[in-house]
Short mmCIF file of C-alpha atoms and ligand atoms in Angstrom, two decimals:
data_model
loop_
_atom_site.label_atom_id
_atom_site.label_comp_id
_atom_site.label_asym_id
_atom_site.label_seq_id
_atom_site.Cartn_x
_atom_site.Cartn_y
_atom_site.Cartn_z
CA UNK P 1 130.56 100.07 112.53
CA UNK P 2 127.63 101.53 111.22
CA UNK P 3 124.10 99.51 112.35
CA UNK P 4 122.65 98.13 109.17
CA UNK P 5 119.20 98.49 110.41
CA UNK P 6 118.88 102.27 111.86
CA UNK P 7 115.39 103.54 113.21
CA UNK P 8 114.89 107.00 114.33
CA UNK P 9 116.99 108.28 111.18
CA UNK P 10 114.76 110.79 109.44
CA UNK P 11 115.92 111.04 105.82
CA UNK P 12 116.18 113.89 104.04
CA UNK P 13 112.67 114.32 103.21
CA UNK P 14 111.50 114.69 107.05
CA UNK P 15 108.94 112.33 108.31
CA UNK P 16 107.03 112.16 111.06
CA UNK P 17 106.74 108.64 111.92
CA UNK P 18 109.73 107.12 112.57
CA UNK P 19 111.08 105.20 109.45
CA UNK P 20 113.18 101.83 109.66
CA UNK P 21 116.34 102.56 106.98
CA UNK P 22 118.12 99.41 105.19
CA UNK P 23 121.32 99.52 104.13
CA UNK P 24 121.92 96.62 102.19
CA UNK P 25 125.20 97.74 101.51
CA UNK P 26 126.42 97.39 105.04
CA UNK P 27 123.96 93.96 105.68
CA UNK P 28 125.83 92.54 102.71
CA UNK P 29 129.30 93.56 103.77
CA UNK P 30 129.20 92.46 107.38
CA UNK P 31 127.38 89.18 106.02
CA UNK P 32 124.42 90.33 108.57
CA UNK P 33 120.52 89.36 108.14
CA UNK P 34 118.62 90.79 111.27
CA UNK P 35 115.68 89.05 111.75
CA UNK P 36 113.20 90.89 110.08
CA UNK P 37 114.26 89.36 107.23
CA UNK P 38 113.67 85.27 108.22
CA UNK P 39 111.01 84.58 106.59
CA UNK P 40 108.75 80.99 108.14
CA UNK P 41 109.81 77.68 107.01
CA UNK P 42 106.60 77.39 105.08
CA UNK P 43 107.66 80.20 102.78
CA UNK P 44 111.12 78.53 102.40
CA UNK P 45 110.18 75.07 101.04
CA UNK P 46 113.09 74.21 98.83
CA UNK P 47 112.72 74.52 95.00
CA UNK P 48 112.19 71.42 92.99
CA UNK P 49 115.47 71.45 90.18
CA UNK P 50 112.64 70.96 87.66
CA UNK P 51 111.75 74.49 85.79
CA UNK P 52 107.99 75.53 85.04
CA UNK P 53 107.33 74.00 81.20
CA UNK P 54 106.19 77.57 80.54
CA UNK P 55 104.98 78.19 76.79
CA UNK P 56 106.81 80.13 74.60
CA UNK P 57 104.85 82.97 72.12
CA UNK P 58 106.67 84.50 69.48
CA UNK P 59 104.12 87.53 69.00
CA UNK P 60 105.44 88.96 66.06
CA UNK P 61 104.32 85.22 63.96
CA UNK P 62 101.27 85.04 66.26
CA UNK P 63 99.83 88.30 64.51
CA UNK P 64 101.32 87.90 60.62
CA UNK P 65 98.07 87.28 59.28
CA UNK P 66 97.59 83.77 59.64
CA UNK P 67 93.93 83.07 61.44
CA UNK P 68 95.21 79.22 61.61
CA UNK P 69 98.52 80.03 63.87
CA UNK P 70 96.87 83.42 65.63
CA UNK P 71 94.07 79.84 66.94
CA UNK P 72 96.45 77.30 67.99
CA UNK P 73 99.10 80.06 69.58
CA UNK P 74 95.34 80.96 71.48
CA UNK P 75 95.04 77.74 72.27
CA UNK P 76 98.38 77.17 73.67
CA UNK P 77 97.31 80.23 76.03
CA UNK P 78 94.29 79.50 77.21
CA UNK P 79 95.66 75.98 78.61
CA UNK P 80 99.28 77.54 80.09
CA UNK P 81 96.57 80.06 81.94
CA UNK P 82 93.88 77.57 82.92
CA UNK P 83 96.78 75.64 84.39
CA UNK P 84 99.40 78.43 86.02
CA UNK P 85 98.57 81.55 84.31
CA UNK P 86 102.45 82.21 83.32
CA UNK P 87 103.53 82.28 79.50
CA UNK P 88 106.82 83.83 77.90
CA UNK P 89 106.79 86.08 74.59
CA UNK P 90 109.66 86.48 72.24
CA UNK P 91 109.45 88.39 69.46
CA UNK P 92 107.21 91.50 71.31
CA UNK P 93 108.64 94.66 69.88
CA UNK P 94 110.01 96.17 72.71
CA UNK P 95 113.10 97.97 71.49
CA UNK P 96 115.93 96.24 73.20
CA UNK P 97 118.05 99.24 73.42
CA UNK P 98 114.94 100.83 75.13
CA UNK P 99 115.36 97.68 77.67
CA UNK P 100 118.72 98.34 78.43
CA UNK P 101 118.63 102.03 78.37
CA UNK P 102 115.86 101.67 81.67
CA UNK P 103 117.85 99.11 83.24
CA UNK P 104 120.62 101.63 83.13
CA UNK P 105 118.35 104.20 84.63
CA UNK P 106 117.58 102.01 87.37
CA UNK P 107 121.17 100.96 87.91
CA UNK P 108 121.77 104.61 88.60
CA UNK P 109 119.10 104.90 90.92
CA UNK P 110 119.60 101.98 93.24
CA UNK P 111 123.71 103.02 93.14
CA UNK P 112 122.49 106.73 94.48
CA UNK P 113 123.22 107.69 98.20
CA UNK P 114 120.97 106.02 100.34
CA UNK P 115 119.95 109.43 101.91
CA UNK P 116 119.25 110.47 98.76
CA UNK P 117 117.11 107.10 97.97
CA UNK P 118 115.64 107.93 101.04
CA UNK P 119 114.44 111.53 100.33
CA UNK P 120 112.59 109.54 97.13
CA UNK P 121 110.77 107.43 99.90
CA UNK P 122 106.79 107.11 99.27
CA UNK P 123 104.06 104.49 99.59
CA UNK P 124 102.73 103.14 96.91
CA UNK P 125 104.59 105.66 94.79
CA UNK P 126 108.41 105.92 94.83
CA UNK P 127 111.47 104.23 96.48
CA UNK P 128 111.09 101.78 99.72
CA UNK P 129 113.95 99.68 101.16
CA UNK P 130 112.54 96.23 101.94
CA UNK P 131 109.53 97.87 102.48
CA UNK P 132 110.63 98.50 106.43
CA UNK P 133 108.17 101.38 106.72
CA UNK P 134 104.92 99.02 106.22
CA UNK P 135 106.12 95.73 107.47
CA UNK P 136 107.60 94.52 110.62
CA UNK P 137 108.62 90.91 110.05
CA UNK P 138 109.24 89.06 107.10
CA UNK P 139 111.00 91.40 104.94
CA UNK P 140 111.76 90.94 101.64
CA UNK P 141 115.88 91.23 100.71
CA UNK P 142 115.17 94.07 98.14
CA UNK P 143 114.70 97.57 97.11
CA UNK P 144 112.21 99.15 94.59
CA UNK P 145 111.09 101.49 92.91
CA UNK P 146 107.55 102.08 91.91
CA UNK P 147 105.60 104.68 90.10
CA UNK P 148 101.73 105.19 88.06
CA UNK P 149 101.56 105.54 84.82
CA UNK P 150 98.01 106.62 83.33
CA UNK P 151 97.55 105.04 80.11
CA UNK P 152 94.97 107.50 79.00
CA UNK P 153 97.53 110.90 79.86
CA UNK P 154 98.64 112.49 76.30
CA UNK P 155 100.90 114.67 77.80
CA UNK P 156 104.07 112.35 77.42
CA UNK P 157 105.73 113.96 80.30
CA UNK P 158 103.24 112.37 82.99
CA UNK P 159 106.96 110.09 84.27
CA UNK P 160 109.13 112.74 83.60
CA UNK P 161 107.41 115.14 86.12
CA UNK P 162 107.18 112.18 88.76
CA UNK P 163 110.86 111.77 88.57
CA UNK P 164 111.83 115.31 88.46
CA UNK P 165 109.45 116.07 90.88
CA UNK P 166 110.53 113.19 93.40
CA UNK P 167 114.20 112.92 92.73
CA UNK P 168 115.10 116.20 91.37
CA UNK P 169 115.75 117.82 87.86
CA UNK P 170 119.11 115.94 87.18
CA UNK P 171 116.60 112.82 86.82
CA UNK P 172 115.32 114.08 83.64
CA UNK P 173 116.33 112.05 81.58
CA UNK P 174 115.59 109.11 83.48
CA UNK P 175 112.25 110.21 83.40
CA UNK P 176 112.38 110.25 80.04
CA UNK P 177 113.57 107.04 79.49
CA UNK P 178 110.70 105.62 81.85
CA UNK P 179 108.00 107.37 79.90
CA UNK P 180 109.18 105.52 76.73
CA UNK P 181 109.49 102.26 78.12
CA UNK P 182 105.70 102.81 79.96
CA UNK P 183 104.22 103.77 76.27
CA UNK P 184 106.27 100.13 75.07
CA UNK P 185 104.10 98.62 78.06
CA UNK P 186 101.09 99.65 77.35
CA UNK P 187 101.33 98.82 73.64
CA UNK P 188 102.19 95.39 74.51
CA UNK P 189 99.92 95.23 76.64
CA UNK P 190 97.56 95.83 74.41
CA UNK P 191 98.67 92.87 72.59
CA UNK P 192 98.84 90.68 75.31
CA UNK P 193 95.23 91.70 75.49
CA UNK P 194 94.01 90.81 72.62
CA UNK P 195 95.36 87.21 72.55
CA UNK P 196 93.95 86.45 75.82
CA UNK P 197 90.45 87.37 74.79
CA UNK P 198 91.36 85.35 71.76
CA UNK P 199 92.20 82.73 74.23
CA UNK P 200 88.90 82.84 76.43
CA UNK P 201 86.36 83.00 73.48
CA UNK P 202 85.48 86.32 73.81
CA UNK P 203 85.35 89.48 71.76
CA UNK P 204 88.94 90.29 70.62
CA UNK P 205 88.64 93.93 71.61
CA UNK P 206 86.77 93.31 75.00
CA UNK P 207 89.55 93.55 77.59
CA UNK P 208 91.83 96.18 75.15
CA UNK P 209 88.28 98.70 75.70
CA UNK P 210 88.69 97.40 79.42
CA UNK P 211 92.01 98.38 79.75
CA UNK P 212 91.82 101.38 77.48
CA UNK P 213 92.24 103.68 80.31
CA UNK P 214 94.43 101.82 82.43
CA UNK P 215 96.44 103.55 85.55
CA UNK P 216 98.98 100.74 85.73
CA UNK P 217 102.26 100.49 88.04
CA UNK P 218 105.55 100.03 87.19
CA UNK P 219 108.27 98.84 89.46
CA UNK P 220 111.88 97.94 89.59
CA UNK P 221 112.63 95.26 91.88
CA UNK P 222 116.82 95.29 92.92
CA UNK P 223 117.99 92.32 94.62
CA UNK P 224 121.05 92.71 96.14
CA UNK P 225 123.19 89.87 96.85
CA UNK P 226 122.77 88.54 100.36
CA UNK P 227 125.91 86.58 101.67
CA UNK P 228 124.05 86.05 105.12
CA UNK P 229 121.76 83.33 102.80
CA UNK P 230 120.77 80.28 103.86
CA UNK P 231 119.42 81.80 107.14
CA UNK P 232 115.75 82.32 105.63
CA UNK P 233 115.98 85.23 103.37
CA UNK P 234 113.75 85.68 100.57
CA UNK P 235 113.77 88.08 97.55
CA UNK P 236 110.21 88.15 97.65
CA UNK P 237 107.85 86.41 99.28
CA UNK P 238 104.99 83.74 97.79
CA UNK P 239 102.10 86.03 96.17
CA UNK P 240 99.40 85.72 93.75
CA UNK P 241 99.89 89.14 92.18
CA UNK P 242 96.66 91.30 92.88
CA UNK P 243 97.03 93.36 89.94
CA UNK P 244 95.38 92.06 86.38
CA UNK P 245 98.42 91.09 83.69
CA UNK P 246 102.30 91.54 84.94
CA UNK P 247 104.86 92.09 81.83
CA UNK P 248 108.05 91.03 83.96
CA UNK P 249 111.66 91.52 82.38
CA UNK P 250 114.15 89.89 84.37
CA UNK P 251 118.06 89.88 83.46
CA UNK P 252 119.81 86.35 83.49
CA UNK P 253 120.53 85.61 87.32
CA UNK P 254 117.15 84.05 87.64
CA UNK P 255 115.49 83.17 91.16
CA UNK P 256 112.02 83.10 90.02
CA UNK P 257 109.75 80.30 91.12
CA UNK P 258 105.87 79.24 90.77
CA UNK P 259 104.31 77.04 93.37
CA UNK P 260 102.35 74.64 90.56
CA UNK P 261 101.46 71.03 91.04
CA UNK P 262 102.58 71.29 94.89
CA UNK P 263 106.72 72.20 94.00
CA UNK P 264 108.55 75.24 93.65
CA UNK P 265 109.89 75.64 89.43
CA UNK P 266 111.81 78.23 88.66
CA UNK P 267 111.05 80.08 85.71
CA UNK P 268 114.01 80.06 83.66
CA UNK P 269 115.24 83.79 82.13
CA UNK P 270 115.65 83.99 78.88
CA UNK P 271 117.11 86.89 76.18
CA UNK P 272 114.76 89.21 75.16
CA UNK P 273 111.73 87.43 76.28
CA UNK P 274 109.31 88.90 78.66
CA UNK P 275 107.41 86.37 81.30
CA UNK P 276 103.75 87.35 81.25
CA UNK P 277 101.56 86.00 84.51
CA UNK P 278 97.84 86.40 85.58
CA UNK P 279 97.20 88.50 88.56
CA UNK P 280 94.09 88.34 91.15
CA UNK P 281 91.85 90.73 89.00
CA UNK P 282 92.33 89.47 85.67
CA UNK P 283 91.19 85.82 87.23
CA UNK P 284 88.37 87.50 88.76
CA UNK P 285 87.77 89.16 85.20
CA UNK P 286 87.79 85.55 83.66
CA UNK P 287 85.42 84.43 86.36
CA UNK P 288 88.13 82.21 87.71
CA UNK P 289 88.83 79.92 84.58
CA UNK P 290 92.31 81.57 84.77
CA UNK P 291 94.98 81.11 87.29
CA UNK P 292 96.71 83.99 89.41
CA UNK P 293 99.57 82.10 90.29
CA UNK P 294 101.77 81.50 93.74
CA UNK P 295 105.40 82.78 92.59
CA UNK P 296 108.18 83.90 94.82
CA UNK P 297 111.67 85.69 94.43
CA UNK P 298 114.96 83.60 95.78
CA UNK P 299 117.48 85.39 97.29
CA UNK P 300 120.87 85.35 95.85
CA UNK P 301 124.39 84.88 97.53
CA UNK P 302 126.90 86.65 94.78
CA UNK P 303 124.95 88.51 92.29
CA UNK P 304 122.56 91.35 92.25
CA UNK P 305 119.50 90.66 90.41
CA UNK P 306 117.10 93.54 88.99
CA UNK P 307 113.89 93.08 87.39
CA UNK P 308 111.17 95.04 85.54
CA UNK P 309 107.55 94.75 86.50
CA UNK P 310 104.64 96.41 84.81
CA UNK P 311 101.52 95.62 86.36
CA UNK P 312 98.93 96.55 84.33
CA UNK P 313 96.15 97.65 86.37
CA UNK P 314 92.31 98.92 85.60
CA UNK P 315 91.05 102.54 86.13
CA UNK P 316 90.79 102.68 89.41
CA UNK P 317 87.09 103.00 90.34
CA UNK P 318 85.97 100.79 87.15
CA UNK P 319 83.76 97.74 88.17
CA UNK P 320 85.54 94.51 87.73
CA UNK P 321 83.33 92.22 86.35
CA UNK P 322 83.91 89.00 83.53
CA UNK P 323 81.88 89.57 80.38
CA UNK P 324 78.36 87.91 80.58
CA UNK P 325 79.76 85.46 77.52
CA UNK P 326 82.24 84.09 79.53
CA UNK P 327 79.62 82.33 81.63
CA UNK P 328 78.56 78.87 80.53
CA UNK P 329 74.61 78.99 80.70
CA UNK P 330 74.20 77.68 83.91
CA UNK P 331 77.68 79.17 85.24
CA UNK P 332 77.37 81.77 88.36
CA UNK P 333 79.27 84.24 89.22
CA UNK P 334 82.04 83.56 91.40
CA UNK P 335 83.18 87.19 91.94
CA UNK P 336 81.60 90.07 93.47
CA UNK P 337 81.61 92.99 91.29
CA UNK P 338 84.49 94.95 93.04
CA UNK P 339 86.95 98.02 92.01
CA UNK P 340 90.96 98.00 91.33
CA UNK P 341 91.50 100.35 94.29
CA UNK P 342 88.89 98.49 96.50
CA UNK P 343 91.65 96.12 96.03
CA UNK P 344 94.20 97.77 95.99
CA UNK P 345 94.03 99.53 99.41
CA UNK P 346 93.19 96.46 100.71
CA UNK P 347 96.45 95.13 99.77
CA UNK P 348 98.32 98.71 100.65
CA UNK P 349 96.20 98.80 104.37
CA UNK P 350 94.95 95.76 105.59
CA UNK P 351 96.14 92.75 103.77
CA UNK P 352 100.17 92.15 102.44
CA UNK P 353 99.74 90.81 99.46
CA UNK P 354 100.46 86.66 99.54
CA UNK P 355 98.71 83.39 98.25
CA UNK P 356 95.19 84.20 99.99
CA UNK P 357 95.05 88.05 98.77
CA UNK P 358 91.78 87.30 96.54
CA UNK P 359 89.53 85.42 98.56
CA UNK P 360 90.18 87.13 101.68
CA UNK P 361 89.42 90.38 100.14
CA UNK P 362 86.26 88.50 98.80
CA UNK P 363 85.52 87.78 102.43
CA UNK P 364 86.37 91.47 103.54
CA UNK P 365 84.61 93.11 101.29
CA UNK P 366 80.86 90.75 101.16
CA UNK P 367 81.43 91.55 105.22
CA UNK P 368 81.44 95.45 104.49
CA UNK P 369 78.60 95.54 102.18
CA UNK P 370 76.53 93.38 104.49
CA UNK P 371 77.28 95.62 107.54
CA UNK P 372 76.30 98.66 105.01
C1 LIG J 1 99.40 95.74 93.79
C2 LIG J 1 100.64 95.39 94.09
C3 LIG J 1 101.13 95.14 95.47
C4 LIG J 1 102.54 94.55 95.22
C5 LIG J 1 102.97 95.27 93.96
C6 LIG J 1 101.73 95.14 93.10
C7 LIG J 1 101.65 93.69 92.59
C8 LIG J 1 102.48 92.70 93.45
C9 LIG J 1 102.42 93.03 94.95
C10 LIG J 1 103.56 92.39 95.80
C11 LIG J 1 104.89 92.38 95.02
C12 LIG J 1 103.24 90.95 96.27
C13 LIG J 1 104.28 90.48 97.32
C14 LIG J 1 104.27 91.44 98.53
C15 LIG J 1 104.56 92.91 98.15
C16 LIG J 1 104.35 93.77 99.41
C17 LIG J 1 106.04 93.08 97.74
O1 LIG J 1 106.88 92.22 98.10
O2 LIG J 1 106.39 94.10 97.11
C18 LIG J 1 103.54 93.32 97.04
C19 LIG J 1 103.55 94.70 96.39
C20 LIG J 1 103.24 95.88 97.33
O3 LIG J 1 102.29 95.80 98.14
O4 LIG J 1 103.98 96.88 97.24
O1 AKG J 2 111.29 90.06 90.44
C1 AKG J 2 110.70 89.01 90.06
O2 AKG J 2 111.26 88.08 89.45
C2 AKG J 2 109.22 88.88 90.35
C3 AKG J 2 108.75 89.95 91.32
C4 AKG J 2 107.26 89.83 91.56
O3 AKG J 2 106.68 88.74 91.52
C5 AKG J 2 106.48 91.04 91.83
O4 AKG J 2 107.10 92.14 91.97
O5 AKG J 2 105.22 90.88 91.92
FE1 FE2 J 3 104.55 88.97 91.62
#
């Protein structure tokens, strides 16, 4: 019977460092969940059965012209973010086909030989099993998938030579299909944008120019089903995401809570809508006034669950820093000016992302400069 968790297994690609392989195929089978994956009671407080009373934005009337709708749908925004930071939008232009063409990509990938998942295997960039090769306890019951995409690179074939280059030149397509759905991402971005610096009272263009030049990640998150449940597992575990704006797509099996007003609410799916949440760096970009809120992934006993993440993410050495006019006159700053990959390699090298991600990185980096 073979192990589920195997160390000392170099995959294809050879590394040097031994690498802990999952195979959630086998885990799921043999109804096994070794112990790397029991995550503390604290992390496991049951859900609530209320769901998050998340606002819904229909984009597409939000932008047809009228100044008085375009206000209150701001409105609605600016208190869903001042209070958990999550909001849904419906009617956002993605091309649904486009949706379902990436899942399909994705399918593919997760369903491909886990030596020759393995031989994809990279940090950030690239595919990790329950991210075993950076964490030793607490794992989270899922595979992904992550890649850059530069929101500034005209080539168009910036994904497609990622995936070729990683997984081979029968994943061009795939790569492809990525690059199109990464160009759908950053236009609605863009969007998104623009109604949140609607929402905070500042110049309409102000965070678009921020973001102008994004390098932003995108990620597929695969939850398999895990029949060992009950013992502790988690899909993923609580977070505040570090990045600025997350455009999530999930499919209907659902398992996605926020930790707001002290209980676990699971945020509903729903067709064709994507759920939009504030990460670290966009609150720090709003001087706090917006939330980065506590979610977490439950794992699921029957069904596999996949989701789509685009976190969109500033050039990398670009100060972070909220507009001056987002200060009330005698309002301080509550940030240090920092940089995305300041923060981000904090998050990749010293500190797993989880609910205290921004304010210890506050303290980490204020300790740095004042040893400098
Ligand atoms: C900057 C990032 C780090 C993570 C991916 C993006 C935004 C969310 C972060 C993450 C999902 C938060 C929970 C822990 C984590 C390790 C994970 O479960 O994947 C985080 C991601 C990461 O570090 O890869
Ligand atoms: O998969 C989900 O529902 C959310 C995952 C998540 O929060 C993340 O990847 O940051
Ligand atoms: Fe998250």
């Amino acid at each position: 019977m073979a192990p589920s968790i195997t160390s000392n297994v170099s995959p294809l690609k050879s590394e040097n460092e031994d690498k802990k392989i999952i195979d959630f195929k086998s885990l799921h089978e043999e109804a096994i969940v070794p112990k790397e994956f029991i995550w503390p009671s604290e992390d496991l407080v049951e859900g609530s059965k209320e769901e998050l009373n998340v606002p819904i934005i229909d984009l597409e009337a939000t932008f047809n012209g009228d100044d008085v709708a375009l206000a209150s749908t701001a409105e609605i925004v600016r208190e869903a973010c001042m209070k958990h930071g999550f909001f849904l939008v419906t009617n956002h232009g993605v091309d649904e086909n486009l949706i379902n063409d990436t899942y399909q990509e994705f399918v593919s990938l997760f369903k491909l030989p886990l030596s020759r998942k393995l031989s994809a295997m990279g940090s950030p960039w690239g595919y990790s099993g329950a991210h075993a090769s950076r964490f030793s306890t607490s794992l989270p019951w899922k595979e992904i998938f992550t890649f850059q995409y530069k929101h500034y690179d005209e080539s168009e074939t910036q994904i497609v030579d990622f995936f070729t280059s990683i997984l081979g030149d029968d994943h061009q397509h795939a790569g492809l299909v990525l690059q199109k759905y990464c160009e759908a991402m950053k236009k609605l971005s863009g969007v998104i944008l623009e109604l949140l610096a609607i929402s905070l009272g500042v110049d309409r263009e102000h965070y678009k120019k921020f973001f102008e030049d994004a390098e932003s990640m995108m990620r597929c998150n695969s939850y398999p089903p895990c029949s060992g449940l009950n013992v502790g597992t988690l899909g993923t575990g609580p977070h505040c995401d570090p990045t600025s704006v997350t455009l999530l797509f999930q499919d209907q099996v659902g398992g996605l809570e926020a930790f707001v007003d002290n209980k676990w609410l699971a945020i509903r799916p729903q067709p064709n809508t994507y759920v939009i949440n504030i990460g670290d760096t966009f609150k720090a970009l709003t001087n706090g006034i917006y939330k980065s809120c506590l979610h977490r992934v439950l794992a699921n006993k029957e069904m596999d669950r996949k989701t789509l993440a685009f976190f969109l993410c500033p050039k990398k050495d670009k100060t972070v820093r909220a507009p001056d006019n987002i200060l009330g006159r005698q309002e301080s700053r509550n940030y240090p000016d920092f940089t995305w990959s300041q923060l981000f390699e904090f998050t990749q090298k010293k500190h797993r992302a989880d609910p205290n991600t921004l304010p210890d990185f506050v303290s980490w980096l204020n300790s740095n400069q004042s040893n400098n």
